[in-house]
CSV table of C-alpha atoms and ligand atoms in Angstrom, one decimal:
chain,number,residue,atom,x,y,z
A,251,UNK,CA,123.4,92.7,82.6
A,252,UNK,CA,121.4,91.3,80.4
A,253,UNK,CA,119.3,89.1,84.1
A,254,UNK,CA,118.9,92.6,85.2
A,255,UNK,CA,117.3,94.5,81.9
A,256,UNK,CA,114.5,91.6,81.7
A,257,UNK,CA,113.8,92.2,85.3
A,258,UNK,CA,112.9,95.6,85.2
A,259,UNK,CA,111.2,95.3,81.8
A,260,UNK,CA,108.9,93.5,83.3
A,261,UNK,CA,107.5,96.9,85.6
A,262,UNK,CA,108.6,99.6,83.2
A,263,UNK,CA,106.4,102.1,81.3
A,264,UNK,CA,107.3,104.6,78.8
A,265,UNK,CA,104.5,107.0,77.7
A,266,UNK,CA,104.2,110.5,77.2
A,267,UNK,CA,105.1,112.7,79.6
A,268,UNK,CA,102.4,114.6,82.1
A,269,UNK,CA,102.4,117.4,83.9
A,270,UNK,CA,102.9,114.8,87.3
A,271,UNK,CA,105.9,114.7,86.1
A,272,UNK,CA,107.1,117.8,86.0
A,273,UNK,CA,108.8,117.6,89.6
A,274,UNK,CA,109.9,114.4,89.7
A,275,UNK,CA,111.9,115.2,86.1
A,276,UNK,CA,113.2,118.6,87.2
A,277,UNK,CA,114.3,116.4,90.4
A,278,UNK,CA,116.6,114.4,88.1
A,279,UNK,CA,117.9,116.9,86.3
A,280,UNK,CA,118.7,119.1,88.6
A,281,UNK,CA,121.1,116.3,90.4
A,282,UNK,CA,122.6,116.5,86.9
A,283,UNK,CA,123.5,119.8,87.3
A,284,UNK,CA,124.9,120.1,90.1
A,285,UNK,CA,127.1,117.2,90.6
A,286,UNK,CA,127.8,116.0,87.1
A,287,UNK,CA,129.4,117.1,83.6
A,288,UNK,CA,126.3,115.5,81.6
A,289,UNK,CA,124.6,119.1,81.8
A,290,UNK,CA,126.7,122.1,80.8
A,291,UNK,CA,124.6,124.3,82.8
A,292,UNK,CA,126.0,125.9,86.2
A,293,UNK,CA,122.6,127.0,88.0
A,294,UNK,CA,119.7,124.5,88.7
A,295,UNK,CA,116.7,125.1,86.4
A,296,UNK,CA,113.9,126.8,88.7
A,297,UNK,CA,110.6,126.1,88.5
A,298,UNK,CA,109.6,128.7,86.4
A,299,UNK,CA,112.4,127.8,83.8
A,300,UNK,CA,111.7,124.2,84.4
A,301,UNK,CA,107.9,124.7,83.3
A,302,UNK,CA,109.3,126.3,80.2
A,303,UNK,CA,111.3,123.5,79.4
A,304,UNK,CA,108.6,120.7,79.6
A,305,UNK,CA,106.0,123.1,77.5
A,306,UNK,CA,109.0,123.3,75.0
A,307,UNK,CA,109.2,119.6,75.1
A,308,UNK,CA,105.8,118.5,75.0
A,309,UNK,CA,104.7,120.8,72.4
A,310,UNK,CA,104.5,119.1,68.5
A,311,UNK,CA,106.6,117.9,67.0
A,312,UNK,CA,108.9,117.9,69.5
A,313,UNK,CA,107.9,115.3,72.3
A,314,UNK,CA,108.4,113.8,75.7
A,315,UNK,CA,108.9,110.4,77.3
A,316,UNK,CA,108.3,109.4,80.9
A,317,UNK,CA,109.8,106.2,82.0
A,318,UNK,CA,108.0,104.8,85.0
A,319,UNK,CA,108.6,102.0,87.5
A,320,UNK,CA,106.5,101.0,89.9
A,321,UNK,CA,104.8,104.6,90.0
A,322,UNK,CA,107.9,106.1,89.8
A,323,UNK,CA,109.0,108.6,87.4
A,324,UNK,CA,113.0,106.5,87.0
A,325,UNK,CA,113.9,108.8,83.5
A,326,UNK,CA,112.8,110.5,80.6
A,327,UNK,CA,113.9,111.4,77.4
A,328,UNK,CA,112.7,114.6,74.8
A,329,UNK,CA,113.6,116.5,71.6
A,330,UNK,CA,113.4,119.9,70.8
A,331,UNK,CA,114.8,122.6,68.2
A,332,UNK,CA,118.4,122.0,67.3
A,333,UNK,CA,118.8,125.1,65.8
A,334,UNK,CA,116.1,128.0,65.4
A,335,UNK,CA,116.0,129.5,61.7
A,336,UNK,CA,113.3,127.5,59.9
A,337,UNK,CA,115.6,125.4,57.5
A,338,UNK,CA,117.1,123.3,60.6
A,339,UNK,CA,113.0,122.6,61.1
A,340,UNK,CA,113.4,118.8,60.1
A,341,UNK,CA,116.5,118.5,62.5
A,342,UNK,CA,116.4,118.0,66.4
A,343,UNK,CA,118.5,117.1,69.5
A,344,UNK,CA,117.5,115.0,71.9
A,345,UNK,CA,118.2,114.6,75.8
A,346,UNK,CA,118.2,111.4,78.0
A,347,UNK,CA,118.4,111.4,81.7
A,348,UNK,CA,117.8,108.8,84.4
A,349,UNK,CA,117.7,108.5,88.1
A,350,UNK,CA,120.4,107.4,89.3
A,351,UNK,CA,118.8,103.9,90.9
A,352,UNK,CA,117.7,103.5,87.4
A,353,UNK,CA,121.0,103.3,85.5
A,354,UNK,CA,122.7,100.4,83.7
A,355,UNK,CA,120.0,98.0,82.7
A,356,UNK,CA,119.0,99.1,79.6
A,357,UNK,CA,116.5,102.2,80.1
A,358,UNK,CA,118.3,104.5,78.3
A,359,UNK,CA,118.0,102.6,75.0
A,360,UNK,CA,114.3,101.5,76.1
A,361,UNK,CA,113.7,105.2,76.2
A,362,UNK,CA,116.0,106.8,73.8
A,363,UNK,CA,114.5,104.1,70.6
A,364,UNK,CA,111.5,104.6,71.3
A,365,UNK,CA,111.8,108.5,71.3
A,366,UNK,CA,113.5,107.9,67.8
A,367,UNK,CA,110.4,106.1,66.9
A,368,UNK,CA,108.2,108.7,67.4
A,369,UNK,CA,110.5,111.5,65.6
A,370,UNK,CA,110.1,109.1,63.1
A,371,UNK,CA,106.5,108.8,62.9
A,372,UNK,CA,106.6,112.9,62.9
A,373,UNK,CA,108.4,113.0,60.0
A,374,UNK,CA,111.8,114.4,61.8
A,375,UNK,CA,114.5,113.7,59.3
A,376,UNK,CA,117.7,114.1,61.4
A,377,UNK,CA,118.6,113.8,65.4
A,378,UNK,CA,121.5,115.2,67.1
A,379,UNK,CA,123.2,114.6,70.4
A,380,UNK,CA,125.0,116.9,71.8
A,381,UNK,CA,127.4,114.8,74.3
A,382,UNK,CA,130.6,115.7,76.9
A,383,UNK,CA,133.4,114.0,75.4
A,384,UNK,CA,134.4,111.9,78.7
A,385,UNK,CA,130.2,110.9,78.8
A,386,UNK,CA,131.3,107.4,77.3
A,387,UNK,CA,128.3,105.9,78.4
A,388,UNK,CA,125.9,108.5,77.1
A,389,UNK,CA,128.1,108.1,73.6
A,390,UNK,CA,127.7,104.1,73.6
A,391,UNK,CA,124.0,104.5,74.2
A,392,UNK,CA,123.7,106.3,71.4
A,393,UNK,CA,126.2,104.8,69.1
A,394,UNK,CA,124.2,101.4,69.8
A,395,UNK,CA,121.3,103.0,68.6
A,396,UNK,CA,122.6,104.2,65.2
A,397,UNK,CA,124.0,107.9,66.5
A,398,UNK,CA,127.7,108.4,64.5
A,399,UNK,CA,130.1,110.6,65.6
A,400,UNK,CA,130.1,113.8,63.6
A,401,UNK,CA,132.2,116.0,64.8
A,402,UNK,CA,133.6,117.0,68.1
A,403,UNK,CA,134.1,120.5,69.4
A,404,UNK,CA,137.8,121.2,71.3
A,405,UNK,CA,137.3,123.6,74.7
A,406,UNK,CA,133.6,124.8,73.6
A,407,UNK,CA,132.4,124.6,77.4
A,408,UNK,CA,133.8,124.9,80.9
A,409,UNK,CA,132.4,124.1,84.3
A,410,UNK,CA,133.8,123.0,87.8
A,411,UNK,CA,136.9,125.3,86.9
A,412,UNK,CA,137.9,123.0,83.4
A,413,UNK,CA,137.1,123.2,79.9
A,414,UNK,CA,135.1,120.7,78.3
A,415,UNK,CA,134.8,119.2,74.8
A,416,UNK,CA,131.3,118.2,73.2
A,417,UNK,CA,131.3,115.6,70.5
A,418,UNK,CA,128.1,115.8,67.8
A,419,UNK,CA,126.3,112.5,67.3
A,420,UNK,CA,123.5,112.0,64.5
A,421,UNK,CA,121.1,110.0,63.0
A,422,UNK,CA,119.6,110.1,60.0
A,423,UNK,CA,115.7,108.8,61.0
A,424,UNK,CA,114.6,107.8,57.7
A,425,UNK,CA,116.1,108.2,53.7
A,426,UNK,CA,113.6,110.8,52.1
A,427,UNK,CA,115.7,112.3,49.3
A,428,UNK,CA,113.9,115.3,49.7
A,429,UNK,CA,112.5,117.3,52.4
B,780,COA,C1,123.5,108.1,79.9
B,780,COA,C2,122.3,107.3,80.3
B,780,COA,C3,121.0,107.9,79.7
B,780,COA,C4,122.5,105.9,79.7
B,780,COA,O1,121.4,105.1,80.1
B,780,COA,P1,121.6,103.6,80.8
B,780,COA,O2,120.3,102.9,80.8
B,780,COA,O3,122.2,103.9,82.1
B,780,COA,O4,122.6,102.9,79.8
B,780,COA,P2,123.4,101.6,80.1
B,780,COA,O5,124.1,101.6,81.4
B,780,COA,O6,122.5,100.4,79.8
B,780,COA,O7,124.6,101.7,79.0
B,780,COA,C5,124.3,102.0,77.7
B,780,COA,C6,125.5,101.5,76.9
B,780,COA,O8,126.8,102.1,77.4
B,780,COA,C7,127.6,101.0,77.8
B,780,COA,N1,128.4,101.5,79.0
B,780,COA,C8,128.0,101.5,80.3
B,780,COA,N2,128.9,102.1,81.1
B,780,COA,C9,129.9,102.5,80.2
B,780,COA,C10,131.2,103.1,80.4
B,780,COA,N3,131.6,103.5,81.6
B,780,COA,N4,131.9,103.3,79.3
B,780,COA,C11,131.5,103.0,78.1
B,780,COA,N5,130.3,102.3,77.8
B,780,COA,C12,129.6,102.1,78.9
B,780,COA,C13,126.7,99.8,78.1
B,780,COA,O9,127.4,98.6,78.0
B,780,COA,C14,125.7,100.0,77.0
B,780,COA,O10,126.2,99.6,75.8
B,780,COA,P3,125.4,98.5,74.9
B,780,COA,O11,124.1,99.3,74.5
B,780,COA,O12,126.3,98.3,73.7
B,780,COA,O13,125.1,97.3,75.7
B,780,COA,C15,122.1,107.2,81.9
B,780,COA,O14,123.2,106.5,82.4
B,780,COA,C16,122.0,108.6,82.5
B,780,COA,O15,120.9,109.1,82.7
B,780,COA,N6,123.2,109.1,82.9
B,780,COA,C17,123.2,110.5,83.6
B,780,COA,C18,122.7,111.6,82.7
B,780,COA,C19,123.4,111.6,81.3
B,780,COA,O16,124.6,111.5,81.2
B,780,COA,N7,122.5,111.8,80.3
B,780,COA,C20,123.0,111.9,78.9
B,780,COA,C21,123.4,113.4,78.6
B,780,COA,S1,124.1,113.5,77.0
């Protein structure tokens, strides 16, 4: 594991997202959706919605991270809103997802700290992730990145013809004792 993380930190770069990405990341997670549990959606996202979700993304304070390898978009990671009315302002949730070539050497946490990073450097106070239960590796990223279990939510989803259980994870980005 460990061989395999320096060898592709060598070629990896994570930067801001840009509009070049747009396919390549609705490519990725749209694979999500329809073959895996990591997404609680049903429908792919179509381009349309897809736009609305980078604009989201990429518009401050939230942000956007593009990993690339070799020219190729491998992941990305972004915050937005957790929750709308204006006292949850300081508070976001965050989303992580990588191609599936990409996967177990590392680029999550590449990606996900320094997304933490910049939320810090914007002031965020608190980030959430929003995780199915049986995600284990999703949950380990995290939890090796600070993220504690907060709650977890019983039968709050279904797809695929079950029901599915989220778990909350947070971190607390820096210690102001007052907003
Ligand atoms: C989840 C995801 C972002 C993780 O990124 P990654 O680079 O593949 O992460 P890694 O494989 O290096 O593993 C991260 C941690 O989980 C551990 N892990 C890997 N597989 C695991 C498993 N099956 N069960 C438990 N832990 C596991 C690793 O050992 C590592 O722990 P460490 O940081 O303590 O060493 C990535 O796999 C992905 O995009 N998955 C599909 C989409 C998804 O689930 N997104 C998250 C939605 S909440």
């Amino acid at each position: 594991m460990t061989g395999s993380r320096d060898k592709l930190a060598k070629a990896v770069i994570i930067r801001p997202a840009e509009d070049r990405d747009i396919k390549p990341m609705q490519a990725i997670f749209n694979h999500e959706v329809e073959h895996t549990l990591s997404s609680w959606r049903w429908a792919p996202l179509n381009d349309e919605e897809w736009q609305g979700w980078f604009e989201e993304h990429t518009t401050d304070p939230y942000a956007l991270l593009t990993a690339e390898v070799d020219g190729q978009v491998a992941g990305f990671a972004g915050y937005s809103s957790f929750r709308s009315p204006a006292g949850y302002d300081t508070t976001v949730e965050n989303s992580v997802y990588l191609s599936e070539d990409f996967r177990g050497m590392g680029l999550g946490r590449r990606l996900l700290k320094e997304l933490m990073s910049v939320a810090r450097d914007k002031d965020i106070h608190a980030m959430i992730a929003a995780i199915t239960v049986t995600n284990e590796r999703s949950i380990r990223l995290h939890q090796g990145l600070g993220f504690v279990e907060v709650g977890r939510l019983p039968q709050v989803g279904a797809k695929f013809d079950r029901w599915l259980d989220l778990t909350l994870l947070e971190v607390l980005l820096n210690h102001n004792p007052q907003p």
